[in-house]
């Protein structure tokens, strides 16, 4: 059945290491997104991609990088330049609706802890 | 600059009563609004949406109201059930836009 998968659910890394979070969708959605959630805060957009081989920075892109080589996949790399990488990361994809009414569907999230 | 605001971080309601969650926005160009429900350590799930051409949308126990002049929307849950206990996020987007702007969430607790 269709959905968005993120792996792993929990990830631990040492400070200074780059880490890549996986996001795969089989919903045939063109657009994909990465958000970060911190306690007491809403979802903040890191990067989004509306089409293969194209992506745009969101509000908090510094210290992150992405690629979109396939429609189904949108991996996020958290680099050592990201000052506070410990957070809950959410991947989403969106389906175009009538009159621009896209709806986003989310994956289960990855909890990254940097030690 | 938070364009979508949920000023109540938490709300407690007795089972069977109405839950009202509120959301305010600042950008008058937003014309599509969504509510999501989120359990801890899970991704948000889409609940209900409304476009700016409507002022009300209903889906079972969930109704969203939109007041464009006040830049305010609300989610009503009637009757509230313990399984509704979760964090609720409102979100807004521009017409034809792919980018969504999320509020900070309201944690709803439904007391049995």
PDB file of N, CA, C and O in Angstrom, chain A residues 81-108:
ATOM      1  N   UNK A  81      28.003  21.311   9.882  1.00  0.00           N
ATOM      2  CA  UNK A  81      27.816  22.755   9.995  1.00  0.00           C
ATOM      3  C   UNK A  81      26.510  23.131  10.699  1.00  0.00           C
ATOM      4  O   UNK A  81      26.328  24.286  11.097  1.00  0.00           O
ATOM      5  N   UNK A  82      25.629  22.154  10.850  1.00  0.00           N
ATOM      6  CA  UNK A  82      24.347  22.430  11.524  1.00  0.00           C
ATOM      7  C   UNK A  82      24.617  22.525  13.017  1.00  0.00           C
ATOM      8  O   UNK A  82      25.071  21.561  13.652  1.00  0.00           O
ATOM      9  N   UNK A  83      24.302  23.675  13.611  1.00  0.00           N
ATOM     10  CA  UNK A  83      24.685  23.951  14.999  1.00  0.00           C
ATOM     11  C   UNK A  83      23.919  23.100  16.012  1.00  0.00           C
ATOM     12  O   UNK A  83      24.477  22.671  17.029  1.00  0.00           O
ATOM     13  N   UNK A  84      22.658  22.875  15.798  1.00  0.00           N
ATOM     14  CA  UNK A  84      21.823  22.129  16.752  1.00  0.00           C
ATOM     15  C   UNK A  84      21.050  21.037  16.004  1.00  0.00           C
ATOM     16  O   UNK A  84      19.854  21.172  15.776  1.00  0.00           O
ATOM     17  N   UNK A  85      21.715  19.969  15.633  1.00  0.00           N
ATOM     18  CA  UNK A  85      21.073  18.974  14.785  1.00  0.00           C
ATOM     19  C   UNK A  85      20.094  18.049  15.493  1.00  0.00           C
ATOM     20  O   UNK A  85      19.271  17.410  14.832  1.00  0.00           O
ATOM     21  N   UNK A  86      20.163  17.973  16.809  1.00  0.00           N
ATOM     22  CA  UNK A  86      19.266  17.066  17.527  1.00  0.00           C
ATOM     23  C   UNK A  86      17.830  17.563  17.401  1.00  0.00           C
ATOM     24  O   UNK A  86      17.506  18.669  17.848  1.00  0.00           O
ATOM     25  N   UNK A  87      16.970  16.755  16.791  1.00  0.00           N
ATOM     26  CA  UNK A  87      15.579  17.149  16.541  1.00  0.00           C
ATOM     27  C   UNK A  87      14.826  15.966  15.957  1.00  0.00           C
ATOM     28  O   UNK A  87      15.395  14.911  15.665  1.00  0.00           O
ATOM     29  N   UNK A  88      13.546  16.187  15.766  1.00  0.00           N
ATOM     30  CA  UNK A  88      12.681  15.220  15.096  1.00  0.00           C
ATOM     31  C   UNK A  88      12.488  15.709  13.666  1.00  0.00           C
ATOM     32  O   UNK A  88      12.054  16.840  13.447  1.00  0.00           O
ATOM     33  N   UNK A  89      12.856  14.861  12.687  1.00  0.00           N
ATOM     34  CA  UNK A  89      12.813  15.266  11.287  1.00  0.00           C
ATOM     35  C   UNK A  89      11.666  14.571  10.565  1.00  0.00           C
ATOM     36  O   UNK A  89      11.502  13.345  10.648  1.00  0.00           O
ATOM     37  N   UNK A  90      10.892  15.353   9.855  1.00  0.00           N
ATOM     38  CA  UNK A  90       9.720  14.845   9.155  1.00  0.00           C
ATOM     39  C   UNK A  90       9.833  15.099   7.672  1.00  0.00           C
ATOM     40  O   UNK A  90      10.160  16.194   7.231  1.00  0.00           O
ATOM     41  N   UNK A  91       9.554  14.061   6.916  1.00  0.00           N
ATOM     42  CA  UNK A  91       9.510  14.158   5.458  1.00  0.00           C
ATOM     43  C   UNK A  91       8.047  14.153   5.031  1.00  0.00           C
ATOM     44  O   UNK A  91       7.214  13.491   5.659  1.00  0.00           O
ATOM     45  N   UNK A  92       7.722  14.878   3.985  1.00  0.00           N
ATOM     46  CA  UNK A  92       6.342  14.922   3.495  1.00  0.00           C
ATOM     47  C   UNK A  92       6.349  14.967   1.983  1.00  0.00           C
ATOM     48  O   UNK A  92       7.343  15.330   1.350  1.00  0.00           O
ATOM     49  N   UNK A  93       5.220  14.593   1.405  1.00  0.00           N
ATOM     50  CA  UNK A  93       5.032  14.771  -0.033  1.00  0.00           C
ATOM     51  C   UNK A  93       3.634  15.327  -0.237  1.00  0.00           C
ATOM     52  O   UNK A  93       2.773  15.217   0.641  1.00  0.00           O
ATOM     53  N   UNK A  94       3.419  15.944  -1.376  1.00  0.00           N
ATOM     54  CA  UNK A  94       2.109  16.547  -1.571  1.00  0.00           C
ATOM     55  C   UNK A  94       1.509  16.171  -2.902  1.00  0.00           C
ATOM     56  O   UNK A  94       2.205  15.947  -3.893  1.00  0.00           O
ATOM     57  N   UNK A  95       0.185  16.103  -2.848  1.00  0.00           N
ATOM     58  CA  UNK A  95      -0.590  15.743  -4.017  1.00  0.00           C
ATOM     59  C   UNK A  95      -1.354  16.966  -4.482  1.00  0.00           C
ATOM     60  O   UNK A  95      -1.979  17.643  -3.671  1.00  0.00           O
ATOM     61  N   UNK A  96      -1.267  17.286  -5.737  1.00  0.00           N
ATOM     62  CA  UNK A  96      -1.989  18.463  -6.219  1.00  0.00           C
ATOM     63  C   UNK A  96      -3.484  18.208  -6.229  1.00  0.00           C
ATOM     64  O   UNK A  96      -3.939  17.170  -6.688  1.00  0.00           O
ATOM     65  N   UNK A  97      -4.221  19.151  -5.691  1.00  0.00           N
ATOM     66  CA  UNK A  97      -5.671  19.036  -5.702  1.00  0.00           C
ATOM     67  C   UNK A  97      -6.267  20.082  -6.611  1.00  0.00           C
ATOM     68  O   UNK A  97      -5.563  20.762  -7.340  1.00  0.00           O
ATOM     69  N   UNK A  98      -7.563  20.237  -6.518  1.00  0.00           N
ATOM     70  CA  UNK A  98      -8.232  21.239  -7.346  1.00  0.00           C
ATOM     71  C   UNK A  98      -7.888  22.636  -6.851  1.00  0.00           C
ATOM     72  O   UNK A  98      -7.708  22.846  -5.656  1.00  0.00           O
ATOM     73  N   UNK A  99      -7.748  23.571  -7.765  1.00  0.00           N
ATOM     74  CA  UNK A  99      -7.545  24.976  -7.434  1.00  0.00           C
ATOM     75  C   UNK A  99      -6.371  25.181  -6.466  1.00  0.00           C
ATOM     76  O   UNK A  99      -6.450  25.925  -5.523  1.00  0.00           O
ATOM     77  N   UNK A 100      -5.268  24.463  -6.727  1.00  0.00           N
ATOM     78  CA  UNK A 100      -4.077  24.675  -5.926  1.00  0.00           C
ATOM     79  C   UNK A 100      -4.184  24.147  -4.515  1.00  0.00           C
ATOM     80  O   UNK A 100      -3.416  24.542  -3.651  1.00  0.00           O
ATOM     81  N   UNK A 101      -5.114  23.289  -4.261  1.00  0.00           N
ATOM     82  CA  UNK A 101      -5.308  22.817  -2.891  1.00  0.00           C
ATOM     83  C   UNK A 101      -4.498  21.563  -2.640  1.00  0.00           C
ATOM     84  O   UNK A 101      -5.023  20.467  -2.510  1.00  0.00           O
ATOM     85  N   UNK A 102      -3.190  21.743  -2.563  1.00  0.00           N
ATOM     86  CA  UNK A 102      -2.333  20.608  -2.228  1.00  0.00           C
ATOM     87  C   UNK A 102      -2.557  20.170  -0.793  1.00  0.00           C
ATOM     88  O   UNK A 102      -2.856  20.980   0.071  1.00  0.00           O
ATOM     89  N   UNK A 103      -2.416  18.886  -0.568  1.00  0.00           N
ATOM     90  CA  UNK A 103      -2.433  18.348   0.795  1.00  0.00           C
ATOM     91  C   UNK A 103      -1.127  17.620   1.013  1.00  0.00           C
ATOM     92  O   UNK A 103      -0.694  16.851   0.156  1.00  0.00           O
ATOM     93  N   UNK A 104      -0.499  17.863   2.125  1.00  0.00           N
ATOM     94  CA  UNK A 104       0.751  17.180   2.436  1.00  0.00           C
ATOM     95  C   UNK A 104       0.502  15.940   3.266  1.00  0.00           C
ATOM     96  O   UNK A 104      -0.326  15.940   4.174  1.00  0.00           O
ATOM     97  N   UNK A 105       1.245  14.907   2.942  1.00  0.00           N
ATOM     98  CA  UNK A 105       1.201  13.653   3.682  1.00  0.00           C
ATOM     99  C   UNK A 105       2.585  13.403   4.259  1.00  0.00           C
ATOM    100  O   UNK A 105       3.590  13.550   3.563  1.00  0.00           O
ATOM    101  N   UNK A 106       2.603  13.005   5.532  1.00  0.00           N
ATOM    102  CA  UNK A 106       3.867  12.921   6.246  1.00  0.00           C
ATOM    103  C   UNK A 106       4.312  11.484   6.470  1.00  0.00           C
ATOM    104  O   UNK A 106       3.492  10.578   6.616  1.00  0.00           O
ATOM    105  N   UNK A 107       5.618  11.320   6.553  1.00  0.00           N
ATOM    106  CA  UNK A 107       6.190  10.071   6.997  1.00  0.00           C
ATOM    107  C   UNK A 107       6.179   9.992   8.517  1.00  0.00           C
ATOM    108  O   UNK A 107       5.762  10.937   9.186  1.00  0.00           O
ATOM    109  N   UNK A 108       6.651   8.883   9.083  1.00  0.00           N
ATOM    110  CA  UNK A 108       6.609   8.687  10.545  1.00  0.00           C
ATOM    111  C   UNK A 108       7.669   9.466  11.300  1.00  0.00           C
ATOM    112  O   UNK A 108       7.606   9.558  12.518  1.00  0.00           O
TER     113      UNK A 108
END
